[in-house]
């Protein structure tokens, strides 16, 4: 990657850290980029743009990739617009400012990337899985949720955290039992799942 792009990415990551915007971990980002490249995926729908970091990384690594990404937080959306422009990716990344659960998308995609409110993974999956072409994929990030998903529920003191972890476990069961998708779970970064549509 050219030096100026590397510097801009470093600045993007620093902004995220300074402003407490969660972005994908390096290990998961590399894994997902490699997955997209190896499987020749060309169209991605992302739920949860944040400040645009993951879409920018995916687009920079795959010159043919087109991404539609949805963000409901105004400040993050505005920051993402700025960043996508900075990297000159406006032609390949379409940003939608809306709650994904109120957004209708008609197009078909090779990959749905779910990285928004973790308690709502199943709602995002159910709303957008019809947009996935047969044989293609849904990736969900933070499936281990900082290791809490491997713990017993009553080991988690905070009620909110416990409820969130219960929802993630329920989502994992939902994926395991889904008869139209085959899912594999990866202990990479904060844990991610890849579901392939049959
Ligand atoms: N994918 C981004 C990255 O790695 O650069 C990080 C996304 S961050 C983990 C999750 C984002 O999802 C937050 O910015 C949050 O505002 C957004 N979000 C949560 N629920 C949402 C919803 N229902 N619709 C759209 N965006 C949502």
Tab-separated table of C-alpha atoms and ligand atoms in Angstrom:
chain	number	residue	atom	x	y	z
A	1	UNK	CA	0.000	0.000	0.000
A	2	UNK	CA	1.322	3.478	-0.835
A	3	UNK	CA	2.781	5.427	2.049
A	4	UNK	CA	0.134	8.192	2.108
A	5	UNK	CA	-2.704	5.616	2.256
A	6	UNK	CA	-0.965	3.778	5.099
A	7	UNK	CA	-0.689	7.099	6.951
A	8	UNK	CA	-4.377	7.921	6.347
A	9	UNK	CA	-5.389	4.494	7.676
A	10	UNK	CA	-3.236	5.024	10.754
A	11	UNK	CA	-5.032	8.338	11.331
A	12	UNK	CA	-8.440	6.674	10.884
A	13	UNK	CA	-7.549	4.069	13.509
A	14	UNK	CA	-6.250	6.748	15.873
A	15	UNK	CA	-9.486	8.733	15.464
A	16	UNK	CA	-11.483	5.595	16.299
A	17	UNK	CA	-9.380	4.936	19.391
A	18	UNK	CA	-9.452	8.569	20.608
A	19	UNK	CA	-13.210	8.840	20.078
A	20	UNK	CA	-14.094	5.359	21.348
A	21	UNK	CA	-15.555	4.240	18.026
A	22	UNK	CA	-15.337	0.434	17.849
A	23	UNK	CA	-13.706	-0.791	14.658
A	24	UNK	CA	-12.880	-4.269	13.452
A	25	UNK	CA	-9.734	-5.819	14.970
A	26	UNK	CA	-6.722	-6.150	12.636
A	27	UNK	CA	-6.764	-9.950	12.706
A	28	UNK	CA	-10.471	-10.117	11.784
A	29	UNK	CA	-10.068	-7.417	9.137
A	30	UNK	CA	-7.207	-9.328	7.456
A	31	UNK	CA	-9.184	-12.575	7.630
A	32	UNK	CA	-12.280	-11.020	6.070
A	33	UNK	CA	-10.316	-9.258	3.320
A	34	UNK	CA	-8.585	-12.537	2.488
A	35	UNK	CA	-11.961	-14.341	2.460
A	36	UNK	CA	-13.431	-11.747	0.059
A	37	UNK	CA	-10.420	-12.006	-2.249
A	38	UNK	CA	-10.239	-15.820	-2.253
A	39	UNK	CA	-13.947	-16.177	-2.972
A	40	UNK	CA	-13.983	-13.435	-5.571
A	41	UNK	CA	-16.819	-11.544	-3.861
A	42	UNK	CA	-17.817	-8.303	-5.554
A	43	UNK	CA	-20.808	-6.863	-3.708
A	44	UNK	CA	-21.000	-6.328	0.047
A	45	UNK	CA	-23.828	-5.075	2.247
A	46	UNK	CA	-22.512	-3.901	5.611
A	47	UNK	CA	-24.687	-3.224	8.644
A	48	UNK	CA	-22.884	-0.764	10.921
A	49	UNK	CA	-20.507	1.556	9.043
A	50	UNK	CA	-19.076	3.294	12.112
A	51	UNK	CA	-16.685	5.889	10.665
A	52	UNK	CA	-16.226	3.854	7.470
A	53	UNK	CA	-13.057	2.017	8.507
A	54	UNK	CA	-14.033	-1.568	7.556
A	55	UNK	CA	-15.643	-0.561	4.233
A	56	UNK	CA	-12.589	1.486	3.312
A	57	UNK	CA	-10.253	-1.400	4.180
A	58	UNK	CA	-12.332	-3.902	2.152
A	59	UNK	CA	-12.544	-1.540	-0.835
A	60	UNK	CA	-8.826	-0.691	-0.833
A	61	UNK	CA	-7.872	-4.367	-0.823
A	62	UNK	CA	-10.323	-5.387	-3.563
A	63	UNK	CA	-10.441	-2.965	-6.531
A	64	UNK	CA	-13.638	-4.504	-7.981
A	65	UNK	CA	-15.570	-4.463	-4.740
A	66	UNK	CA	-18.724	-2.368	-4.325
A	67	UNK	CA	-20.138	-1.805	-0.869
A	68	UNK	CA	-23.442	-0.534	0.496
A	69	UNK	CA	-23.126	0.308	4.172
A	70	UNK	CA	-25.749	1.461	6.686
A	71	UNK	CA	-25.163	3.633	9.764
A	72	UNK	CA	-27.785	5.105	12.083
A	73	UNK	CA	-25.596	7.399	14.188
A	74	UNK	CA	-25.394	10.858	12.626
A	75	UNK	CA	-21.960	11.880	13.907
A	76	UNK	CA	-20.412	8.596	12.744
A	77	UNK	CA	-22.219	8.781	9.419
A	78	UNK	CA	-20.834	12.290	8.788
A	79	UNK	CA	-17.342	11.149	9.737
A	80	UNK	CA	-17.687	8.122	7.438
A	81	UNK	CA	-18.743	10.375	4.517
A	82	UNK	CA	-15.616	12.487	5.085
A	83	UNK	CA	-13.359	9.436	5.281
A	84	UNK	CA	-14.764	7.718	2.191
A	85	UNK	CA	-14.193	10.957	0.258
A	86	UNK	CA	-10.658	11.260	1.617
A	87	UNK	CA	-9.840	7.812	0.205
A	88	UNK	CA	-11.572	8.680	-3.061
A	89	UNK	CA	-13.978	5.736	-2.731
A	90	UNK	CA	-17.332	7.517	-3.233
A	91	UNK	CA	-17.887	5.562	-6.459
A	92	UNK	CA	-17.576	2.190	-4.740
A	93	UNK	CA	-18.933	2.782	-1.241
A	94	UNK	CA	-22.555	3.882	-0.842
A	95	UNK	CA	-23.363	5.087	2.634
A	96	UNK	CA	-26.946	5.071	3.923
A	97	UNK	CA	-27.835	7.129	6.988
A	98	UNK	CA	-30.701	5.166	8.553
A	99	UNK	CA	-31.589	2.527	11.096
A	100	UNK	CA	-30.895	-0.712	9.208
A	101	UNK	CA	-33.997	-2.270	10.737
A	102	UNK	CA	-36.064	0.363	8.925
A	103	UNK	CA	-34.122	0.164	5.671
A	104	UNK	CA	-35.324	-1.700	2.608
A	105	UNK	CA	-32.690	-2.954	0.217
A	106	UNK	CA	-33.667	-4.587	-3.072
A	107	UNK	CA	-30.270	-5.520	-4.543
A	108	UNK	CA	-28.531	-8.873	-4.237
A	109	UNK	CA	-25.109	-9.179	-2.583
A	110	UNK	CA	-22.276	-11.719	-2.319
A	111	UNK	CA	-21.683	-10.881	1.316
A	112	UNK	CA	-23.732	-9.483	4.179
A	113	UNK	CA	-21.432	-8.215	6.924
A	114	UNK	CA	-23.231	-7.765	10.256
A	115	UNK	CA	-21.320	-5.478	12.626
A	116	UNK	CA	-23.902	-3.316	14.428
A	117	UNK	CA	-25.930	-3.713	17.666
A	118	UNK	CA	-24.872	-7.172	18.852
A	119	UNK	CA	-28.210	-7.917	20.555
A	120	UNK	CA	-29.924	-7.516	17.183
A	121	UNK	CA	-27.793	-9.848	15.058
A	122	UNK	CA	-30.755	-12.138	14.418
A	123	UNK	CA	-32.984	-9.222	13.330
A	124	UNK	CA	-30.325	-8.020	10.874
A	125	UNK	CA	-29.828	-11.570	9.593
A	126	UNK	CA	-33.568	-12.116	9.077
A	127	UNK	CA	-34.108	-8.729	7.460
A	128	UNK	CA	-31.279	-8.948	4.924
A	129	UNK	CA	-30.638	-12.640	4.265
A	130	UNK	CA	-33.040	-12.468	1.294
A	131	UNK	CA	-30.523	-10.067	-0.299
A	132	UNK	CA	-27.872	-12.792	-0.398
A	133	UNK	CA	-27.335	-14.781	-3.575
A	134	UNK	CA	-27.441	-18.596	-3.270
A	135	UNK	CA	-24.039	-20.024	-2.382
A	136	UNK	CA	-22.863	-16.697	-0.928
A	137	UNK	CA	-22.161	-15.522	2.599
A	138	UNK	CA	-23.096	-13.758	5.821
A	139	UNK	CA	-20.283	-12.788	8.196
A	140	UNK	CA	-21.068	-11.735	11.762
A	141	UNK	CA	-18.373	-10.135	13.919
A	142	UNK	CA	-17.858	-10.285	17.731
A	143	UNK	CA	-19.443	-13.694	18.098
A	144	UNK	CA	-17.223	-14.386	21.190
A	145	UNK	CA	-17.902	-10.952	22.684
A	146	UNK	CA	-14.608	-10.491	24.524
A	147	UNK	CA	-14.691	-14.112	25.685
A	148	UNK	CA	-17.974	-13.702	27.613
A	149	UNK	CA	-19.816	-16.085	25.291
A	150	UNK	CA	-17.602	-18.952	26.563
A	151	UNK	CA	-18.554	-18.176	30.171
A	152	UNK	CA	-21.422	-19.478	32.193
A	153	UNK	CA	-24.244	-16.861	32.310
A	154	UNK	CA	-24.228	-16.614	36.114
A	155	UNK	CA	-20.494	-15.801	36.094
A	156	UNK	CA	-21.411	-12.452	34.493
A	157	UNK	CA	-22.361	-9.937	37.164
A	158	UNK	CA	-23.741	-7.075	35.088
A	159	UNK	CA	-27.346	-7.759	34.125
A	160	UNK	CA	-27.119	-5.804	30.844
A	161	UNK	CA	-23.977	-7.636	29.801
A	162	UNK	CA	-25.514	-10.980	30.789
A	163	UNK	CA	-28.615	-10.267	28.699
A	164	UNK	CA	-26.481	-9.260	25.727
A	165	UNK	CA	-24.393	-12.424	26.006
A	166	UNK	CA	-27.587	-14.536	26.239
A	167	UNK	CA	-28.754	-12.916	22.966
A	168	UNK	CA	-25.442	-13.672	21.248
A	169	UNK	CA	-25.637	-17.306	22.437
A	170	UNK	CA	-29.186	-17.477	21.131
A	171	UNK	CA	-27.954	-16.128	17.774
A	172	UNK	CA	-25.242	-18.809	17.676
A	173	UNK	CA	-27.912	-21.506	18.222
A	174	UNK	CA	-30.068	-19.896	15.548
A	175	UNK	CA	-27.153	-20.076	13.077
A	176	UNK	CA	-26.315	-23.664	14.035
A	177	UNK	CA	-29.901	-24.760	13.511
A	178	UNK	CA	-30.667	-22.733	10.370
A	179	UNK	CA	-31.588	-25.179	7.613
A	180	UNK	CA	-30.807	-22.780	4.755
A	181	UNK	CA	-27.312	-21.866	5.896
A	182	UNK	CA	-24.189	-23.756	6.889
A	183	UNK	CA	-22.230	-21.829	9.495
A	184	UNK	CA	-18.625	-22.093	10.636
A	185	UNK	CA	-17.305	-20.278	13.686
A	186	UNK	CA	-13.780	-18.862	13.839
A	187	UNK	CA	-11.808	-17.939	16.959
A	188	UNK	CA	-10.245	-15.004	15.174
A	189	UNK	CA	-10.136	-11.518	16.695
A	190	UNK	CA	-13.317	-11.243	18.766
A	191	UNK	CA	-14.743	-14.340	17.073
A	192	UNK	CA	-16.633	-14.354	13.820
A	193	UNK	CA	-19.040	-16.611	11.985
A	194	UNK	CA	-19.372	-17.276	8.293
A	195	UNK	CA	-22.734	-18.594	7.120
A	196	UNK	CA	-23.054	-19.886	3.575
A	197	UNK	CA	-26.452	-19.873	1.899
A	198	UNK	CA	-27.371	-23.319	0.539
B	1	LIG	N1	-17.949	-1.962	10.832
B	1	LIG	C1	-17.321	-0.807	11.465
B	1	LIG	C2	-15.810	-0.939	11.338
B	1	LIG	O1	-15.257	-2.010	11.619
B	1	LIG	O2	-15.200	0.086	10.975
B	1	LIG	C3	-17.650	-0.708	12.915
B	1	LIG	C4	-19.098	-0.655	13.226
B	1	LIG	S1	-19.421	-0.406	14.933
B	1	LIG	C5	-18.857	-1.886	15.660
B	1	LIG	C6	-21.152	-0.625	14.992
B	1	LIG	C7	-21.941	0.521	14.374
B	1	LIG	O3	-23.256	0.057	14.119
B	1	LIG	C8	-22.078	1.751	15.276
B	1	LIG	O4	-21.509	2.862	14.633
B	1	LIG	C9	-23.581	1.899	15.475
B	1	LIG	O5	-24.027	3.233	15.483
B	1	LIG	C10	-24.137	1.145	14.265
B	1	LIG	N2	-25.486	0.597	14.449
B	1	LIG	C11	-25.991	-0.044	15.541
B	1	LIG	N3	-27.265	-0.414	15.315
B	1	LIG	C12	-27.577	-0.006	14.052
B	1	LIG	C13	-28.734	-0.087	13.249
B	1	LIG	N4	-29.874	-0.648	13.718
B	1	LIG	N5	-28.702	0.444	12.011
B	1	LIG	C14	-27.578	1.022	11.536
B	1	LIG	N6	-26.442	1.146	12.263
B	1	LIG	C15	-26.437	0.635	13.499
